[in-house]
């Protein structure tokens, strides 16, 4: 039940008008102290929620002001401004006729105490978006569910009346706004005739056609620029390109919508939009869990009871029961006075080297399981070498200060400087700086270092966890995680899934205060809750569910060595990503059918100088001895971007991901490239001589155009002929959009394609996957990305070539089904994900996957695709 609960009330229910504060300098105003929530009726808006004649100059000030008032009214329990801003970054909340409805993201629902609104009047108007829309009335919404639907219809009916909207934007009477918003009857729209070309579709979304589906449809309709498109719900008609008009139709579950159009693309428009409505557009609650598939068949707690039951968001599936361990912020005593500059400088240098090694170890341990999050640790390593930070620290040491105090101070200055910036991408580095600061101080003060985790099983409770803290939990007897902050797409959530730790996030800021160590707790992602000191019935139910989950895992593991074949006979190769020789044994242990990606960077990054050909051969032999003649796709060095090499002269680049990396760097260093190719071919020759055959493949990263492929393939053939080595399949990673766009040409020459979903996503969506604010939103469901994959698959199939996918997309059960439906023949995942991916493939029909994937390709938003893939009931 969501976001306009207190928007409307009749005038006789209202009390006298509250005084309206002057907020000309709202950006500088301190947050008000929380006060009791408005005493309006459940569907009402009280005078204290309406703020007239506000002299605000831009959208940012409006959002900040709304967040302050929400806190003061008791609608939220923390700063809601970031949630409002994040929603605007995804889609403008402008409706029509000078009215906007700013509201928070799904991830911020944990901050909402109760549904309610804040109405802000800005008579002079201000620019709201890049389309030039001016807003004079902003209805800020704090949402907990979907009780807003009938009220949202009323609001949109108000804004469809231009004269009424203008009146509300300039009135000095609070009661006029309250009365208008509380009106129960409005003429929604003139009933317009359907265009000649039409098709009917039934609304299947439980929540009806609310704001998100309306925005999806209007966005899709707008793409047909030369076409008029009309929707009709009974006697209510709407221009399909107007989100407000669609909302005003009030379409509910089961309603029949007539889609009609005229113009150049009328037939396509009618077909596409009708298909979108019929397939389902959105489920506000289900999309909270879009980044993982809760275990089908594993129930959640039905009516959890205990000393406290905290609702949050599911982040990693499973269920856990264990005593609590609360992770509190470390209180270290750092002496300022040093013991001499020379001694302190030596201590700093040693700690920085150790910190680099710790970071490298964490990076390597995560590389195969969660490469995006591992890349963040790579970025943190660069901070340890940051010249300005180290220089500042050294200057402070020279003044007689201790190394630990100086390092803390140097990082604090950087953190303070970043906090003042408006660039969110740069501000996002603050978390990395804090993480790095603590790591070095821990090494400088080993006697005060760190957290002593319990030796017995425990559930970890924390305000939030950094990527390195989460990565460091591997191998500890942890059973589950619950955090006050964070969302299901955060780095911590992705890492928890990679490590197989059940997790619930976003239970609410400050909600874990007073929780004590050793109290018994349940973490239940299936019902998205944390239960403290559960009552006997809840405890028994959790124990039963844990047994059920264990049986499910044992069943998956029992069949992990069996092939992945859909119910109607489509075989999918499930292979593994590996990052170092020791990973090879895990491939066969977990049921992998080979290696779809060997990241050879491990040879180059950890060495003080370029590894010799013999050293490379020895490393490759370790792997092929484990895998035998099974497929082993060796990617040539993908150095650059987030993978710099200390011994190589690599000039600074403002954007290394768009610079000299991968194959481009190999061409800059042809002798190194040829030595790597020689190592691969000599290993293949050795394996053929020893075992009679080889499964080695060579794959080139970052191919953007045909000429790059031709040059790389020619160099490989020259090396092969010189060595008289076996012919090996040669392929490319499709990770640059241009490669997908010319896949029909490339497919005539390459032997295979492997889609690098991590880079293809970031390049397609222009999202830096090293940015903690963005990489968790690198949207694997985006229709643009899916169409590039589909183009690649179709080009390969037309030329008799195969296509695999490596990267995070392949390991997600929902997206794995989507990829298989698109025609992908191989999924390359971490060894730990093999059993689950095989299990989901065996449970579905390929023919139905194809139908569903085709629907996904016709959609225009990630949210619509995610909503469609929440359940697999239509695939079995």
PDB file of C-alpha atoms in Angstrom, residues 464-597:
ATOM      1  CA  UNK A 464      26.013  -1.371   7.000  1.00  0.00           C
ATOM      2  CA  UNK A 465      28.922  -3.362   5.589  1.00  0.00           C
ATOM      3  CA  UNK A 466      31.625  -2.277   3.186  1.00  0.00           C
ATOM      4  CA  UNK A 467      32.662  -4.589   0.330  1.00  0.00           C
ATOM      5  CA  UNK A 468      35.911  -5.519   2.080  1.00  0.00           C
ATOM      6  CA  UNK A 469      34.109  -6.249   5.367  1.00  0.00           C
ATOM      7  CA  UNK A 470      31.667  -8.529   3.576  1.00  0.00           C
ATOM      8  CA  UNK A 471      34.423 -10.243   1.605  1.00  0.00           C
ATOM      9  CA  UNK A 472      36.313 -10.855   4.856  1.00  0.00           C
ATOM     10  CA  UNK A 473      33.436 -12.954   6.208  1.00  0.00           C
ATOM     11  CA  UNK A 474      34.284 -15.865   3.916  1.00  0.00           C
ATOM     12  CA  UNK A 475      35.381 -18.864   5.956  1.00  0.00           C
ATOM     13  CA  UNK A 476      33.869 -17.601   9.219  1.00  0.00           C
ATOM     14  CA  UNK A 477      30.972 -19.471  10.903  1.00  0.00           C
ATOM     15  CA  UNK A 478      28.468 -16.812   9.828  1.00  0.00           C
ATOM     16  CA  UNK A 479      24.909 -17.995   9.174  1.00  0.00           C
ATOM     17  CA  UNK A 480      23.158 -14.777   8.163  1.00  0.00           C
ATOM     18  CA  UNK A 481      23.380 -10.985   7.877  1.00  0.00           C
ATOM     19  CA  UNK A 482      20.965  -8.159   8.664  1.00  0.00           C
ATOM     20  CA  UNK A 483      21.760  -4.462   8.161  1.00  0.00           C
ATOM     21  CA  UNK A 484      19.962  -1.243   8.987  1.00  0.00           C
ATOM     22  CA  UNK A 485      20.894   0.360   5.682  1.00  0.00           C
ATOM     23  CA  UNK A 486      21.472  -0.760   2.109  1.00  0.00           C
ATOM     24  CA  UNK A 487      19.350  -2.244  -0.627  1.00  0.00           C
ATOM     25  CA  UNK A 488      19.078  -5.548  -2.517  1.00  0.00           C
ATOM     26  CA  UNK A 489      21.370  -4.225  -5.256  1.00  0.00           C
ATOM     27  CA  UNK A 490      24.152  -2.986  -2.972  1.00  0.00           C
ATOM     28  CA  UNK A 491      27.664  -4.408  -3.136  1.00  0.00           C
ATOM     29  CA  UNK A 492      27.152  -6.048   0.225  1.00  0.00           C
ATOM     30  CA  UNK A 493      23.998  -7.803  -1.054  1.00  0.00           C
ATOM     31  CA  UNK A 494      25.711  -9.041  -4.219  1.00  0.00           C
ATOM     32  CA  UNK A 495      28.638 -10.340  -2.197  1.00  0.00           C
ATOM     33  CA  UNK A 496      26.344 -12.061   0.294  1.00  0.00           C
ATOM     34  CA  UNK A 497      24.693 -13.896  -2.598  1.00  0.00           C
ATOM     35  CA  UNK A 498      28.092 -14.830  -4.036  1.00  0.00           C
ATOM     36  CA  UNK A 499      29.145 -16.210  -0.639  1.00  0.00           C
ATOM     37  CA  UNK A 500      25.810 -17.978  -0.078  1.00  0.00           C
ATOM     38  CA  UNK A 501      24.966 -16.075   3.121  1.00  0.00           C
ATOM     39  CA  UNK A 502      21.233 -15.365   3.725  1.00  0.00           C
ATOM     40  CA  UNK A 503      20.761 -11.630   4.177  1.00  0.00           C
ATOM     41  CA  UNK A 504      18.102  -9.006   4.885  1.00  0.00           C
ATOM     42  CA  UNK A 505      18.927  -5.318   4.400  1.00  0.00           C
ATOM     43  CA  UNK A 506      17.286  -1.965   5.085  1.00  0.00           C
ATOM     44  CA  UNK A 507      15.530  -2.810   8.365  1.00  0.00           C
ATOM     45  CA  UNK A 508      15.697   0.891   9.281  1.00  0.00           C
ATOM     46  CA  UNK A 509      18.246   3.338  10.632  1.00  0.00           C
ATOM     47  CA  UNK A 510      18.727   2.921  14.375  1.00  0.00           C
ATOM     48  CA  UNK A 511      16.456  -0.132  14.557  1.00  0.00           C
ATOM     49  CA  UNK A 512      19.276  -2.358  15.838  1.00  0.00           C
ATOM     50  CA  UNK A 513      20.085  -0.113  18.793  1.00  0.00           C
ATOM     51  CA  UNK A 514      19.701  -2.036  22.018  1.00  0.00           C
ATOM     52  CA  UNK A 515      20.075  -5.446  20.397  1.00  0.00           C
ATOM     53  CA  UNK A 516      22.556  -7.469  22.419  1.00  0.00           C
ATOM     54  CA  UNK A 517      25.122 -10.084  21.512  1.00  0.00           C
ATOM     55  CA  UNK A 518      24.110 -13.721  22.025  1.00  0.00           C
ATOM     56  CA  UNK A 519      20.387 -13.043  21.681  1.00  0.00           C
ATOM     57  CA  UNK A 520      18.858 -15.626  19.359  1.00  0.00           C
ATOM     58  CA  UNK A 521      17.735 -14.312  15.965  1.00  0.00           C
ATOM     59  CA  UNK A 522      16.260 -15.474  12.661  1.00  0.00           C
ATOM     60  CA  UNK A 523      17.214 -13.962   9.318  1.00  0.00           C
ATOM     61  CA  UNK A 524      14.477 -14.876   6.846  1.00  0.00           C
ATOM     62  CA  UNK A 525      14.917 -13.324   3.381  1.00  0.00           C
ATOM     63  CA  UNK A 526      11.892 -15.237   2.102  1.00  0.00           C
ATOM     64  CA  UNK A 527       9.631 -13.040   4.259  1.00  0.00           C
ATOM     65  CA  UNK A 528      12.202 -10.199   4.292  1.00  0.00           C
ATOM     66  CA  UNK A 529      12.410  -9.962   8.072  1.00  0.00           C
ATOM     67  CA  UNK A 530      14.725 -10.217  11.063  1.00  0.00           C
ATOM     68  CA  UNK A 531      13.223 -11.775  14.201  1.00  0.00           C
ATOM     69  CA  UNK A 532      14.915 -11.096  17.549  1.00  0.00           C
ATOM     70  CA  UNK A 533      14.356 -13.669  20.305  1.00  0.00           C
ATOM     71  CA  UNK A 534      11.692 -15.605  18.380  1.00  0.00           C
ATOM     72  CA  UNK A 535       8.723 -17.104  20.178  1.00  0.00           C
ATOM     73  CA  UNK A 536       8.483 -20.927  20.294  1.00  0.00           C
ATOM     74  CA  UNK A 537       6.136 -21.316  17.299  1.00  0.00           C
ATOM     75  CA  UNK A 538       8.270 -19.033  15.129  1.00  0.00           C
ATOM     76  CA  UNK A 539      11.429 -20.800  16.284  1.00  0.00           C
ATOM     77  CA  UNK A 540       9.975 -24.194  15.335  1.00  0.00           C
ATOM     78  CA  UNK A 541       8.858 -22.882  11.946  1.00  0.00           C
ATOM     79  CA  UNK A 542      12.343 -21.471  11.238  1.00  0.00           C
ATOM     80  CA  UNK A 543      14.002 -24.764  12.192  1.00  0.00           C
ATOM     81  CA  UNK A 544      11.670 -26.600   9.808  1.00  0.00           C
ATOM     82  CA  UNK A 545      12.461 -24.161   6.979  1.00  0.00           C
ATOM     83  CA  UNK A 546      16.201 -24.524   7.597  1.00  0.00           C
ATOM     84  CA  UNK A 547      15.867 -28.286   7.231  1.00  0.00           C
ATOM     85  CA  UNK A 548      13.863 -27.794   4.034  1.00  0.00           C
ATOM     86  CA  UNK A 549      16.493 -25.412   2.639  1.00  0.00           C
ATOM     87  CA  UNK A 550      19.237 -27.877   3.486  1.00  0.00           C
ATOM     88  CA  UNK A 551      17.335 -30.611   1.647  1.00  0.00           C
ATOM     89  CA  UNK A 552      16.951 -28.317  -1.373  1.00  0.00           C
ATOM     90  CA  UNK A 553      20.670 -27.599  -1.416  1.00  0.00           C
ATOM     91  CA  UNK A 554      21.516 -31.269  -1.019  1.00  0.00           C
ATOM     92  CA  UNK A 555      19.179 -32.114  -3.888  1.00  0.00           C
ATOM     93  CA  UNK A 556      20.844 -29.497  -6.101  1.00  0.00           C
ATOM     94  CA  UNK A 557      24.291 -30.784  -5.156  1.00  0.00           C
ATOM     95  CA  UNK A 558      23.232 -34.382  -5.740  1.00  0.00           C
ATOM     96  CA  UNK A 559      22.403 -33.510  -9.343  1.00  0.00           C
ATOM     97  CA  UNK A 560      25.120 -30.914  -9.966  1.00  0.00           C
ATOM     98  CA  UNK A 561      27.168 -33.313 -12.093  1.00  0.00           C
ATOM     99  CA  UNK A 562      24.228 -34.059 -14.376  1.00  0.00           C
ATOM    100  CA  UNK A 563      23.797 -32.049 -17.582  1.00  0.00           C
ATOM    101  CA  UNK A 564      21.569 -28.979 -17.685  1.00  0.00           C
ATOM    102  CA  UNK A 565      18.753 -29.942 -20.052  1.00  0.00           C
ATOM    103  CA  UNK A 566      15.405 -28.148 -20.207  1.00  0.00           C
ATOM    104  CA  UNK A 567      12.204 -30.167 -19.891  1.00  0.00           C
ATOM    105  CA  UNK A 568      11.774 -30.122 -23.660  1.00  0.00           C
ATOM    106  CA  UNK A 569      15.339 -31.235 -24.411  1.00  0.00           C
ATOM    107  CA  UNK A 570      17.498 -28.117 -24.906  1.00  0.00           C
ATOM    108  CA  UNK A 571      21.032 -28.718 -23.537  1.00  0.00           C
ATOM    109  CA  UNK A 572      22.888 -25.771 -22.034  1.00  0.00           C
ATOM    110  CA  UNK A 573      26.584 -25.985 -21.219  1.00  0.00           C
ATOM    111  CA  UNK A 574      27.212 -24.714 -17.693  1.00  0.00           C
ATOM    112  CA  UNK A 575      30.898 -23.925 -17.325  1.00  0.00           C
ATOM    113  CA  UNK A 576      32.938 -21.833 -14.897  1.00  0.00           C
ATOM    114  CA  UNK A 577      34.870 -18.597 -14.681  1.00  0.00           C
ATOM    115  CA  UNK A 578      38.274 -19.089 -13.088  1.00  0.00           C
ATOM    116  CA  UNK A 579      40.854 -16.518 -12.108  1.00  0.00           C
ATOM    117  CA  UNK A 580      43.853 -18.592 -11.029  1.00  0.00           C
ATOM    118  CA  UNK A 581      45.161 -22.187 -11.234  1.00  0.00           C
ATOM    119  CA  UNK A 582      43.818 -23.196  -7.823  1.00  0.00           C
ATOM    120  CA  UNK A 583      40.264 -22.484  -9.045  1.00  0.00           C
ATOM    121  CA  UNK A 584      40.445 -25.314 -11.597  1.00  0.00           C
ATOM    122  CA  UNK A 585      39.774 -28.103  -9.088  1.00  0.00           C
ATOM    123  CA  UNK A 586      36.565 -26.343  -7.981  1.00  0.00           C
ATOM    124  CA  UNK A 587      35.162 -26.507 -11.515  1.00  0.00           C
ATOM    125  CA  UNK A 588      34.797 -30.281 -11.599  1.00  0.00           C
ATOM    126  CA  UNK A 589      34.049 -30.492  -7.881  1.00  0.00           C
ATOM    127  CA  UNK A 590      30.904 -28.367  -8.356  1.00  0.00           C
ATOM    128  CA  UNK A 591      29.752 -29.942 -11.611  1.00  0.00           C
ATOM    129  CA  UNK A 592      31.151 -27.449 -14.107  1.00  0.00           C
ATOM    130  CA  UNK A 593      31.602 -28.811 -17.624  1.00  0.00           C
ATOM    131  CA  UNK A 594      34.733 -26.825 -18.341  1.00  0.00           C
ATOM    132  CA  UNK A 595      35.998 -23.258 -18.098  1.00  0.00           C
ATOM    133  CA  UNK A 596      34.232 -20.587 -20.119  1.00  0.00           C
ATOM    134  CA  UNK A 597      36.681 -17.919 -19.025  1.00  0.00           C
TER     135      UNK A 597
END
